[in-house]
C-alpha atoms as an extended CHARMM CRD file, in Angstrom:
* protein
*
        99  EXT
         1         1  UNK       CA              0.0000000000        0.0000000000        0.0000000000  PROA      1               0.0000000000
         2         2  UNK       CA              1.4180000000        3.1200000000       -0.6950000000  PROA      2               0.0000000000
         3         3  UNK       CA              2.3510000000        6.1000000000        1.9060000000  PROA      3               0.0000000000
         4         4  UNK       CA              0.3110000000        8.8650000000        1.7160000000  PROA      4               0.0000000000
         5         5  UNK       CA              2.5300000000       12.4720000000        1.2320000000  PROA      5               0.0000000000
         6         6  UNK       CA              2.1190000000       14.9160000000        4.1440000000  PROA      6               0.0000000000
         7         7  UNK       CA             -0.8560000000       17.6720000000        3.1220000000  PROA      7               0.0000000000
         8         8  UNK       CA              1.9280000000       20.8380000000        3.7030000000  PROA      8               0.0000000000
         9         9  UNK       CA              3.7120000000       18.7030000000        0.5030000000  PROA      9               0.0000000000
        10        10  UNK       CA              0.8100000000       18.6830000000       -1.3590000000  PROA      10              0.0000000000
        11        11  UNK       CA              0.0870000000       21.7220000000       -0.7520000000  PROA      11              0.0000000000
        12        12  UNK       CA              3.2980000000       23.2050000000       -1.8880000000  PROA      12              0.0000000000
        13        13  UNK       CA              3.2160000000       21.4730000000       -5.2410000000  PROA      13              0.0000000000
        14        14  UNK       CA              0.1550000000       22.4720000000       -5.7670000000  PROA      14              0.0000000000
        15        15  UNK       CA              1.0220000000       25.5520000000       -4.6670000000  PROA      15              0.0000000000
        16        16  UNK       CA              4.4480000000       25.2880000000       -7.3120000000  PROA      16              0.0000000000
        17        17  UNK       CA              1.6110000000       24.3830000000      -10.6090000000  PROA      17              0.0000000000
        18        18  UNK       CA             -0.7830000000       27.8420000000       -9.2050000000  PROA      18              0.0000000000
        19        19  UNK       CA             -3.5550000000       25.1870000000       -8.4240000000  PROA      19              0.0000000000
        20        20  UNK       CA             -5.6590000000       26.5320000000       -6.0150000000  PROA      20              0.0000000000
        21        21  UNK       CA             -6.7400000000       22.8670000000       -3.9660000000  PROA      21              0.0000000000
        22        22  UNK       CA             -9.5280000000       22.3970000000       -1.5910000000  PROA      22              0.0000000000
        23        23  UNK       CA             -8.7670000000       20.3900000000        1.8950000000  PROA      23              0.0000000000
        24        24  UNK       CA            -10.7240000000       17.1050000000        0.5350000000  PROA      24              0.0000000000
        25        25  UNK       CA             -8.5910000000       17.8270000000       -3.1750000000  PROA      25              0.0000000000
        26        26  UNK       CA             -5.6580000000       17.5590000000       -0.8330000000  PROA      26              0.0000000000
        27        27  UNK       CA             -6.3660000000       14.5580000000        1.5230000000  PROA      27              0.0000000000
        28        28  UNK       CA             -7.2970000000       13.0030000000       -2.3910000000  PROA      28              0.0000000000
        29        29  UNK       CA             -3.9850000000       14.1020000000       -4.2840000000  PROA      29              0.0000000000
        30        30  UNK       CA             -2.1100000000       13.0170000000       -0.9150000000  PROA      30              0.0000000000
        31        31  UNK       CA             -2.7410000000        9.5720000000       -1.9900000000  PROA      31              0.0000000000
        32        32  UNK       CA             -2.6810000000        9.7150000000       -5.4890000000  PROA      32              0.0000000000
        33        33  UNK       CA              0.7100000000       11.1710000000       -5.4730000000  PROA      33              0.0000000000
        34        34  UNK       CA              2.1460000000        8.6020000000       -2.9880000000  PROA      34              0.0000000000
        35        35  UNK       CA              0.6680000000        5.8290000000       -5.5870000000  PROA      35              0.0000000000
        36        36  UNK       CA              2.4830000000        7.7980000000       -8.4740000000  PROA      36              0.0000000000
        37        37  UNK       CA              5.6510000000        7.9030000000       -6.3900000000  PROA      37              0.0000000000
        38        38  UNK       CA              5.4320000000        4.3070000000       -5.2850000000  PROA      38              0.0000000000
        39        39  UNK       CA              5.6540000000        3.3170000000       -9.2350000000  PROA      39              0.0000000000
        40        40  UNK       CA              8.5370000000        5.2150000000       -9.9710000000  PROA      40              0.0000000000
        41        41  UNK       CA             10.3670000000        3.7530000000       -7.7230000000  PROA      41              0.0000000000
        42        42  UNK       CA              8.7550000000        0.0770000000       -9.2590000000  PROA      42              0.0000000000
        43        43  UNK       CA             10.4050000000        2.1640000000      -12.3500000000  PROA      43              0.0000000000
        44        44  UNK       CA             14.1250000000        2.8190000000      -10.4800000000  PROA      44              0.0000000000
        45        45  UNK       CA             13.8950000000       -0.8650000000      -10.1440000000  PROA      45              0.0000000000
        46        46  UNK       CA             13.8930000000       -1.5050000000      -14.0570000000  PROA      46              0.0000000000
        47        47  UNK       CA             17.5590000000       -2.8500000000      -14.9770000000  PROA      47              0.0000000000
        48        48  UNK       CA             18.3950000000       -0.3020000000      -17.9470000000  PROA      48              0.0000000000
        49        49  UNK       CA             22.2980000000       -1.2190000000      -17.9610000000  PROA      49              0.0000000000
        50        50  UNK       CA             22.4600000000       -2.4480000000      -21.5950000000  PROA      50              0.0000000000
        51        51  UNK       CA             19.9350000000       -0.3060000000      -22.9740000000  PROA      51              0.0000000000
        52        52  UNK       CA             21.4570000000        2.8550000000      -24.8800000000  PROA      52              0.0000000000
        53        53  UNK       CA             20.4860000000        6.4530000000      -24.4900000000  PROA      53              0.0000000000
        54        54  UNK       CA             18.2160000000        7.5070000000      -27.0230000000  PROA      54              0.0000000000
        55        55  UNK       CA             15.9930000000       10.1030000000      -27.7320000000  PROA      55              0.0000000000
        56        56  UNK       CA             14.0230000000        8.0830000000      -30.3080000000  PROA      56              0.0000000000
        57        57  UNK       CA             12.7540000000        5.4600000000      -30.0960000000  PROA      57              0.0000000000
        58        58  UNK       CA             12.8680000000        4.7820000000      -33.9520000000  PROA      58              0.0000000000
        59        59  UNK       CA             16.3710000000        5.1460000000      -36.0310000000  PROA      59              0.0000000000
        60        60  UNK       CA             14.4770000000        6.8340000000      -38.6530000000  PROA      60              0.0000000000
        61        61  UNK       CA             15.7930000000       10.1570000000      -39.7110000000  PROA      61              0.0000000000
        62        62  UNK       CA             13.6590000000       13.3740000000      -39.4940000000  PROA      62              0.0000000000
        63        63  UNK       CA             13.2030000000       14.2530000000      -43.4320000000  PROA      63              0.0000000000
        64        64  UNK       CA             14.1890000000       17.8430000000      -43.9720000000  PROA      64              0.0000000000
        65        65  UNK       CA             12.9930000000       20.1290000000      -47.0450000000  PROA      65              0.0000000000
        66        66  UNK       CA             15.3670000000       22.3170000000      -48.8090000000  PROA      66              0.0000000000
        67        67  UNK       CA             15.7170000000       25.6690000000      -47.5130000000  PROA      67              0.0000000000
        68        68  UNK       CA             15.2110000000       27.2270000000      -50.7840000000  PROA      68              0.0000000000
        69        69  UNK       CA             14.0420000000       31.0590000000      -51.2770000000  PROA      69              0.0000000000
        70        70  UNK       CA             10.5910000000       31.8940000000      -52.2310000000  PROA      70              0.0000000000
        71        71  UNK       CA              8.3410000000       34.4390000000      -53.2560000000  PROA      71              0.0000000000
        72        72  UNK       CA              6.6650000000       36.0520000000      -49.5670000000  PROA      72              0.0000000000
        73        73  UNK       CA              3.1650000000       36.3960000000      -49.7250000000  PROA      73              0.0000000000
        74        74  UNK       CA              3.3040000000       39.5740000000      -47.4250000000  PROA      74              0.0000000000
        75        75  UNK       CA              1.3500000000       42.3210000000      -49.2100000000  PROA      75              0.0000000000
        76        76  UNK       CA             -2.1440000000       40.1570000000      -49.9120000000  PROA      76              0.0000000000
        77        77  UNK       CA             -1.8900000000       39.4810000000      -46.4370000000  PROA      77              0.0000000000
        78        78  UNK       CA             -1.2350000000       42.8490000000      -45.2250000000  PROA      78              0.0000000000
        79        79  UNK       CA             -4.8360000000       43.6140000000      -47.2670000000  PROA      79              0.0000000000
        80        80  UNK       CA             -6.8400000000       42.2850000000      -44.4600000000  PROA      80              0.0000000000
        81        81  UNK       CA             -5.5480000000       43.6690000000      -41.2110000000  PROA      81              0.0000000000
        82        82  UNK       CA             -7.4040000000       46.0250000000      -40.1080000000  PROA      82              0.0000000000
        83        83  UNK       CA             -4.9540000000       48.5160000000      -38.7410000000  PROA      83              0.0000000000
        84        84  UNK       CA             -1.1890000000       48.7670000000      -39.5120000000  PROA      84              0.0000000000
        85        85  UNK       CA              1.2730000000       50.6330000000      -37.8470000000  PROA      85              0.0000000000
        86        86  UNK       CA              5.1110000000       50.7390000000      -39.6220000000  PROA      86              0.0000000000
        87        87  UNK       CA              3.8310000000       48.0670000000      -42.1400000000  PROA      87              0.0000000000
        88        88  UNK       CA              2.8680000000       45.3320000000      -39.1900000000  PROA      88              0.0000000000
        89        89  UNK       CA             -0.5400000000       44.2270000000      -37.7640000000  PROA      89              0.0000000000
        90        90  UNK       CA             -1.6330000000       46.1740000000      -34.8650000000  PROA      90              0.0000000000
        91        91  UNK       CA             -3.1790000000       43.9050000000      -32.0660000000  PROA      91              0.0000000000
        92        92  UNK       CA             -4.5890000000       44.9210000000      -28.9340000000  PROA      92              0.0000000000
        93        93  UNK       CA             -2.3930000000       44.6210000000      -26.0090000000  PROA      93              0.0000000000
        94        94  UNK       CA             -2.8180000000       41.3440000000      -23.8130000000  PROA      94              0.0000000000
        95        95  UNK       CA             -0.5590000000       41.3380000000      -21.6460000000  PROA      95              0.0000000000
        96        96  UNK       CA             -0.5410000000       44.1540000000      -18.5930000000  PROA      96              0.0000000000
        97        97  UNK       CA              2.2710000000       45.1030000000      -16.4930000000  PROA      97              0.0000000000
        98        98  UNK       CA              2.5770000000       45.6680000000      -12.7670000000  PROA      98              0.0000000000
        99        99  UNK       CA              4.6140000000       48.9690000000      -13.8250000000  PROA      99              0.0000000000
């Protein structure tokens, strides 16, 4: 059976992904979590010795298309923004500072 993590942990992490948990969420996830920790170390326990590194899990290579120059298809696009400013799209701003 697995150990249940102590609620201040749980509360932290949640606290680390800006999840806002309510005490029942948190006896829950204190559980859950010690289950998910329980089967990495099951993982840990995996003998990986003669496997390689990889970060594919395929030897196929990644096909690449020529970089070759083409003609830009700025001005029809430029036809339907609404507002430009210096020959860009003006957006509304949607990000706010604490400035």
């Amino acid at each position: 059976m697995s150990e249940r993590l102590p609620p201040e942990r749980v509360r932290k992490v949640a606290r680390l992904a800006r999840l806002a948990l309510s005490d029942d969420e948190v006896r829950l996830f204190s559980g859950q979590l010690g289950e998910v920790l329980d089967y990495v170390e099951v993982l840990r326990d995996v003998p990986t010795d003669d496997v390689p590194p990889t970060a594919q899990p395929l030897a196929a290579a990644c096909p690449m298309r020529g970089d070759d120059p083409a003609a830009s298809a700025v001005e029809p696009l430029l036809r339907n923004a609404p507002e430009l400013v210096h020959g860009l799209f003006a957006v509304p701003r949607v990000v706010e500072s604490d400035e």
